[in-house]
mmCIF file of C-alpha atoms and ligand atoms in Angstrom:
data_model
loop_
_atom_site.group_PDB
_atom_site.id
_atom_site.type_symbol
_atom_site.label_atom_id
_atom_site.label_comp_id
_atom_site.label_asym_id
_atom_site.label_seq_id
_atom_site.Cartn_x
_atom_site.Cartn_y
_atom_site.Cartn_z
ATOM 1 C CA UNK E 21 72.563 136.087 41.910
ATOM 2 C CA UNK E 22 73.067 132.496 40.790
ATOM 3 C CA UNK E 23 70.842 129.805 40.278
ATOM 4 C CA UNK E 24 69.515 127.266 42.720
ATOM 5 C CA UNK E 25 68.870 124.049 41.262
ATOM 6 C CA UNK E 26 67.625 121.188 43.218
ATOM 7 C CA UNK E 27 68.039 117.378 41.728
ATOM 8 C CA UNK E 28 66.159 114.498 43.322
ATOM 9 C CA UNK E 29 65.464 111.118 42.657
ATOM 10 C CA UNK E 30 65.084 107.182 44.669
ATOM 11 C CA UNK E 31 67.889 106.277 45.739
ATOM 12 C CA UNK E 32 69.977 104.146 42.859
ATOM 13 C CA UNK E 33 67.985 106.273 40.060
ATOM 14 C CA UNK E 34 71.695 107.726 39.205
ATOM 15 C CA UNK E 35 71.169 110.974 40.387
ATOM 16 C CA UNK E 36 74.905 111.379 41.283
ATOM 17 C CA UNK E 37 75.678 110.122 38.118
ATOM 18 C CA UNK E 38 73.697 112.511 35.969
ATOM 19 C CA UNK E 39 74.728 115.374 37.475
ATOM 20 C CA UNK E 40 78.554 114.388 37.354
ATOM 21 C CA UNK E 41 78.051 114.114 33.012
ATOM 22 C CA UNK E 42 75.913 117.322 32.753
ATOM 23 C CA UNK E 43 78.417 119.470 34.377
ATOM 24 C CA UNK E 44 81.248 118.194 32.735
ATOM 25 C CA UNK E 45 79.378 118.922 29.911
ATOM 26 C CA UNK E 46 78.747 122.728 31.294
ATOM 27 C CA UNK E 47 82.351 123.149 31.766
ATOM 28 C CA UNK E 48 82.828 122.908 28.461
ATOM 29 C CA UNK E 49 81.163 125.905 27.756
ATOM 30 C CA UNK E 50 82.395 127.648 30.248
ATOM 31 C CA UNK E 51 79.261 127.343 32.859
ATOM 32 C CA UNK E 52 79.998 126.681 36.273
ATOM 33 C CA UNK E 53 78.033 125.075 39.110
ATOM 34 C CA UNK E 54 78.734 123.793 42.709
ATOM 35 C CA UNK E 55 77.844 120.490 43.269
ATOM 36 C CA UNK E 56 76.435 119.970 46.477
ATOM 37 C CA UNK E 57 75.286 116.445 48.354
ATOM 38 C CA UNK E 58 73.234 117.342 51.150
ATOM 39 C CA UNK E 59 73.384 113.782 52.403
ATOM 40 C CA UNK E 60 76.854 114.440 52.776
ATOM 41 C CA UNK E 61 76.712 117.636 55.298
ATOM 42 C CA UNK E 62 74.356 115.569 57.293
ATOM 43 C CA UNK E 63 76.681 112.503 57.434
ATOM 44 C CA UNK E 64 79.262 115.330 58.149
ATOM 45 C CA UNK E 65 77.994 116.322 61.280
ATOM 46 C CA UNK E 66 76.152 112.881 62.252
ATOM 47 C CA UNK E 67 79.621 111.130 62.082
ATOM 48 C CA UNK E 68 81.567 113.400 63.379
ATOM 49 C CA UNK E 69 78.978 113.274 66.765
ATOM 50 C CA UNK E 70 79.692 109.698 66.482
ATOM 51 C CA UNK E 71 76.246 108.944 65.624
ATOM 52 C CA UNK E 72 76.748 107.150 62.340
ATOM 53 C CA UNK E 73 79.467 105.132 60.569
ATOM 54 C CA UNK E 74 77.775 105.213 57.150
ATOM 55 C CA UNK E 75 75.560 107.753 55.349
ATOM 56 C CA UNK E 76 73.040 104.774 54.930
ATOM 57 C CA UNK E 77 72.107 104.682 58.613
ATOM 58 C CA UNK E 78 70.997 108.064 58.473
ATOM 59 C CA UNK E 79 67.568 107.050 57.719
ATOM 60 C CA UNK E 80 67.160 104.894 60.710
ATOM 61 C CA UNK E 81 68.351 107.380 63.381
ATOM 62 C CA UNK E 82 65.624 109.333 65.501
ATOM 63 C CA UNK E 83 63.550 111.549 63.347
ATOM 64 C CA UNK E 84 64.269 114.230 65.615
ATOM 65 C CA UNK E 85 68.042 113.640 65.331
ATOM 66 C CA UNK E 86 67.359 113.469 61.519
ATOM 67 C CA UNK E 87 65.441 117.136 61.820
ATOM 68 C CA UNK E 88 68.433 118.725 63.360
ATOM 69 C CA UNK E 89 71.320 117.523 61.085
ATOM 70 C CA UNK E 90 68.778 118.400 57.691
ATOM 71 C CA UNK E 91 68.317 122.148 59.350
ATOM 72 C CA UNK E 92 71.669 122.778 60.049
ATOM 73 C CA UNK E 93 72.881 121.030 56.480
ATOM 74 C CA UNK E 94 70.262 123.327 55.276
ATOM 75 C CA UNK E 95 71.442 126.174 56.540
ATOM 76 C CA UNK E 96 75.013 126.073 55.810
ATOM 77 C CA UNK E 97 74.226 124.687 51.975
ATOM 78 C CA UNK E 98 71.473 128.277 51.868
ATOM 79 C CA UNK E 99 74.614 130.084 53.279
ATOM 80 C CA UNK E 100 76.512 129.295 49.742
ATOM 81 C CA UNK E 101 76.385 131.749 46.828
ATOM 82 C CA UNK E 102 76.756 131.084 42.870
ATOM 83 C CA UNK E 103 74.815 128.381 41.051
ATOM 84 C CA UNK E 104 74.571 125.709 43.119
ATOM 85 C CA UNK E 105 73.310 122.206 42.322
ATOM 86 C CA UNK E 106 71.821 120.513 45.326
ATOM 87 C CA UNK E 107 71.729 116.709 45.200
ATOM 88 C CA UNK E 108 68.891 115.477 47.377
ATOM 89 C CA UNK E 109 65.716 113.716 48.473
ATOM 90 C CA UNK E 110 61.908 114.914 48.495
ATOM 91 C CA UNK E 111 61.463 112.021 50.880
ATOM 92 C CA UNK E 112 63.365 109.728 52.659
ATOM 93 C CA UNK E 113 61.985 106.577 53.429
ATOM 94 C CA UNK E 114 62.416 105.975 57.014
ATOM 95 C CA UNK E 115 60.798 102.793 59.350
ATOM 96 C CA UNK E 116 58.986 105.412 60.721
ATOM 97 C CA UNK E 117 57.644 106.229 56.982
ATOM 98 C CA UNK E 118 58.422 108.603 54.543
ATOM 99 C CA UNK E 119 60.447 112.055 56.412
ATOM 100 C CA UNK E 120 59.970 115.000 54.284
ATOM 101 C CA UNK E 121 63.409 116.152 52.760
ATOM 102 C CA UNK E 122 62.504 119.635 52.186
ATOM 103 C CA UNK E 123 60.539 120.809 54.870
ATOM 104 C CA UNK E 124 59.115 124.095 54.823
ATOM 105 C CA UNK E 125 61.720 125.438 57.083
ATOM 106 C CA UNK E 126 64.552 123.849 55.025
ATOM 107 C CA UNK E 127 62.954 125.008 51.471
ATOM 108 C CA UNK E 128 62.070 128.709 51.920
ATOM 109 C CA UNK E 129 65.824 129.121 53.455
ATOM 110 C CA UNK E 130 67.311 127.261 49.626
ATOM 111 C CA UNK E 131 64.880 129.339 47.743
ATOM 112 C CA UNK E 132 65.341 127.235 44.540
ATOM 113 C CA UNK E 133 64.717 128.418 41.291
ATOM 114 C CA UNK E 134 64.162 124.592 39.884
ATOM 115 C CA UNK E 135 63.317 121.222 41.357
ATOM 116 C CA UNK E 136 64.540 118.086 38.860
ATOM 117 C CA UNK E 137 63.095 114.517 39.640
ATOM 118 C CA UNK E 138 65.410 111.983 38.037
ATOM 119 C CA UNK E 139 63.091 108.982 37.588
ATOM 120 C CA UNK E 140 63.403 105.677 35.350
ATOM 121 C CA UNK E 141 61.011 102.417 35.608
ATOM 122 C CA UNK E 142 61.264 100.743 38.646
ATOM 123 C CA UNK E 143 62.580 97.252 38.067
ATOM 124 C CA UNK E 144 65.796 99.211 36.712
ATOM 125 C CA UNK E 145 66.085 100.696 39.881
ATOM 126 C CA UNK E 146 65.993 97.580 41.408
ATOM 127 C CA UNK E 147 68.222 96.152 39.638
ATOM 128 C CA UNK E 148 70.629 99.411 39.623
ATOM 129 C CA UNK E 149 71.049 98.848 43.703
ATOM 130 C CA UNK E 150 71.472 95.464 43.680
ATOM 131 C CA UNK E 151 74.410 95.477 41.696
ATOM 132 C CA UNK E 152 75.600 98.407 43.810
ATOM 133 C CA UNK E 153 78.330 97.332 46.317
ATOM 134 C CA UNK E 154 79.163 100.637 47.302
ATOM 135 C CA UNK E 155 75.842 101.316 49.429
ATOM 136 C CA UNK E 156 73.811 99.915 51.730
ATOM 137 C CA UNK E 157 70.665 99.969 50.214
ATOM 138 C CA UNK E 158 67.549 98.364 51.711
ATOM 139 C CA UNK E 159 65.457 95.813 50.038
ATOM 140 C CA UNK E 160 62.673 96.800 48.213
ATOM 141 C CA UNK E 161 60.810 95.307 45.563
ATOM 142 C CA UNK E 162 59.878 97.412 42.652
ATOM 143 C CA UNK E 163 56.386 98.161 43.304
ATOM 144 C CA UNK E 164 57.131 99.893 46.678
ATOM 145 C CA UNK E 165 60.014 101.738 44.493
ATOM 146 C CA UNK E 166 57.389 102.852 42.380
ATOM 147 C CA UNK E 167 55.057 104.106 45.104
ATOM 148 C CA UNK E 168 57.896 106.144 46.475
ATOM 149 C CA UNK E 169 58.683 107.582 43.037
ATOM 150 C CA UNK E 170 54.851 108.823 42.802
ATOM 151 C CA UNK E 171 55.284 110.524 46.608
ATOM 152 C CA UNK E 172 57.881 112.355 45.809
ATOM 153 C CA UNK E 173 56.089 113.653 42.344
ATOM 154 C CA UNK E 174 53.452 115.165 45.309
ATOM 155 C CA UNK E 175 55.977 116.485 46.934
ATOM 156 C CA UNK E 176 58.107 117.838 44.107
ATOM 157 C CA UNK E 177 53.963 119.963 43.489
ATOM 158 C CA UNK E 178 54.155 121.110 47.193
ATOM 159 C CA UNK E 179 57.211 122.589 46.574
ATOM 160 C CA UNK E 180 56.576 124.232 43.897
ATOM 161 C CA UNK E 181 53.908 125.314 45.153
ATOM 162 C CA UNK E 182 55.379 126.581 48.303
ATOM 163 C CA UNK E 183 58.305 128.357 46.842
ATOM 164 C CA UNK E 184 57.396 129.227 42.778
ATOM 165 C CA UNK E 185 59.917 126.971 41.330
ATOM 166 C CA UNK E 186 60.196 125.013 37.788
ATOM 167 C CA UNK E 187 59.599 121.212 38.612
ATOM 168 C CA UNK E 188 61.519 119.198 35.770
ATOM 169 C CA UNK E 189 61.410 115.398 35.180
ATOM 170 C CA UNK E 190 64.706 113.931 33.582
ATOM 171 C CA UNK E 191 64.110 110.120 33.111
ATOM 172 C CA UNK E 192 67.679 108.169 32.991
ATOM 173 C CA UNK E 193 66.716 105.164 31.453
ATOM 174 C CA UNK E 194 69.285 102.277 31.079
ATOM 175 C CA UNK E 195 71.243 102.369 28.237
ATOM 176 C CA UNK E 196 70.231 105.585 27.711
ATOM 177 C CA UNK E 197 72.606 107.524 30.262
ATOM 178 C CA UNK E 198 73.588 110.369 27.206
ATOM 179 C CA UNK E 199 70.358 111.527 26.866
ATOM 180 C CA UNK E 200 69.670 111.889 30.930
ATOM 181 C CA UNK E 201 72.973 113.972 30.784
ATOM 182 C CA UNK E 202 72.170 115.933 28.118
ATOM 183 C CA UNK E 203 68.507 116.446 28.884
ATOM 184 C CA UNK E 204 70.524 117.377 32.726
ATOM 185 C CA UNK E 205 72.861 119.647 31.077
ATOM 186 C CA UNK E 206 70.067 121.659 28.952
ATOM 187 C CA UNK E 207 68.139 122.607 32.433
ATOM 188 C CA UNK E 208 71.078 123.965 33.634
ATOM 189 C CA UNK E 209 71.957 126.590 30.539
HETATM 190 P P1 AMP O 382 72.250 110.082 49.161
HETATM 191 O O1 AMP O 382 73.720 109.890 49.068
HETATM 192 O O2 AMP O 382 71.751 111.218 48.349
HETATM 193 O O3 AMP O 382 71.483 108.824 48.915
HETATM 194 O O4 AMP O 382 71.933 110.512 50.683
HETATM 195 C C1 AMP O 382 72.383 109.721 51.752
HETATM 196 C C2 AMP O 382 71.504 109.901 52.954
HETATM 197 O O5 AMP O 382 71.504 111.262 53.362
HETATM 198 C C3 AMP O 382 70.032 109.582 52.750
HETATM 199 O O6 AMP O 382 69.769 108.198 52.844
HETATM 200 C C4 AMP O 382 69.394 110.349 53.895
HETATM 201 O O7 AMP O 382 69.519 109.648 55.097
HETATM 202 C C5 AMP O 382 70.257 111.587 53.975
HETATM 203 N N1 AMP O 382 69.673 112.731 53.289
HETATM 204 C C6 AMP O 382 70.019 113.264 52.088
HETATM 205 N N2 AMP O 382 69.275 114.345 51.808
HETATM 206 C C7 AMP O 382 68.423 114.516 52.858
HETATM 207 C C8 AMP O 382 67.411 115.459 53.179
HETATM 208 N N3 AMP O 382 67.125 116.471 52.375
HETATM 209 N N4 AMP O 382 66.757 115.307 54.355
HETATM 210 C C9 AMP O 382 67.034 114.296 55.189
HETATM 211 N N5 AMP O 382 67.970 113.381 54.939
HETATM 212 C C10 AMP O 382 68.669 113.478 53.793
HETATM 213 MG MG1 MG O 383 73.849 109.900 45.164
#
């Protein structure tokens, strides 16, 4: 059996970016994971339904439309075997409020042995996704980052509640990218 690790984190916190150096570093030793976005099998299915042109207007489709494409990415991500790294949400914010990224129906199918938040202070957030041309990111200020980074520290205790897993915080602070990684990279051995 391999490992299920879930990683987390407000969007522009670097999760991507984290997991890319830890498992480079893993390599290295000859430990292998899959890397998994689970935005990504959404935006799979949502585009090719023509129902997005971006993976940032996800968020704003129906929340019922939004329910379907996270049970089937769900699904086909629980369907994969090996240590798998799953690169996700515990909430989305949506103008309808915060959706749930791990549902119970979504959750007990991953069965993950860990659930990593990736957090940093919030005005480096801020300024992380505004010099970020690659994504459509909406406009926040930092508080309401910050509020979202304590809902999703509820919801990373639901989960473990609901399913037994390790919750682990990695803070990726700026100029201090290395130590995320290899903080990352330990969590993983
Ligand atoms: P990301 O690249 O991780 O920021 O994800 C892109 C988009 O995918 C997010 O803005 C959400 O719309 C969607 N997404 C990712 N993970 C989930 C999830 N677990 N549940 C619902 N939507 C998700
Ligand atoms: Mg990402």
């Amino acid at each position: 059996m391999g490992r299920r690790i879930i990683i987390t984190g407000v969007p522009g916190v670097g999760k991507t970016t984290v997991i890319e150096g830890a498992l480079k570093k893993l390599e290295e030793e000859g430990i292998a994971y899959r890397s998994i976005n689970f935005g990504s099998f959404m935006f799979d299915v949502a585009s090719r339904e023509g129902k997005v042109k971006d993976r940032d207007q996800m968020r704003k489709l129906d929340r019922g439309i939004q329910k379907e494409l996270q049970r089937m990415a769900g699904k086909a991500i629980a369907a994969i075997e090996g240590n798998v790294i799953i690169d996700t949400h515990c909430s989305i914010r949506t103008p309808q409020g915060f959706l749930p990224g791990l549902p119970e129906w979504v959750i007990t199918e991953l069965e993950p042995d860990m659930l990593i938040l990736v957090e940093t202070d919030e005005d480096q957030i801020l300024q992380r996704r505004l010099k970020d041309p690659t994504r459509i990111r909406d406009m926040e200020g930092g508080k309401s980052i910050g509020e979202h980074q304590q809902f999703n520290r509820m919801i990373a205790g639901a989960i473990a509640t609901q399913t037994g897993c390790t919750v682990k915080f990695v803070k990726n602070q700026d100029f201090l990218l290395e130590q995320a990684v290899l903080d990352m990279a330990e969590s993983l051995r």
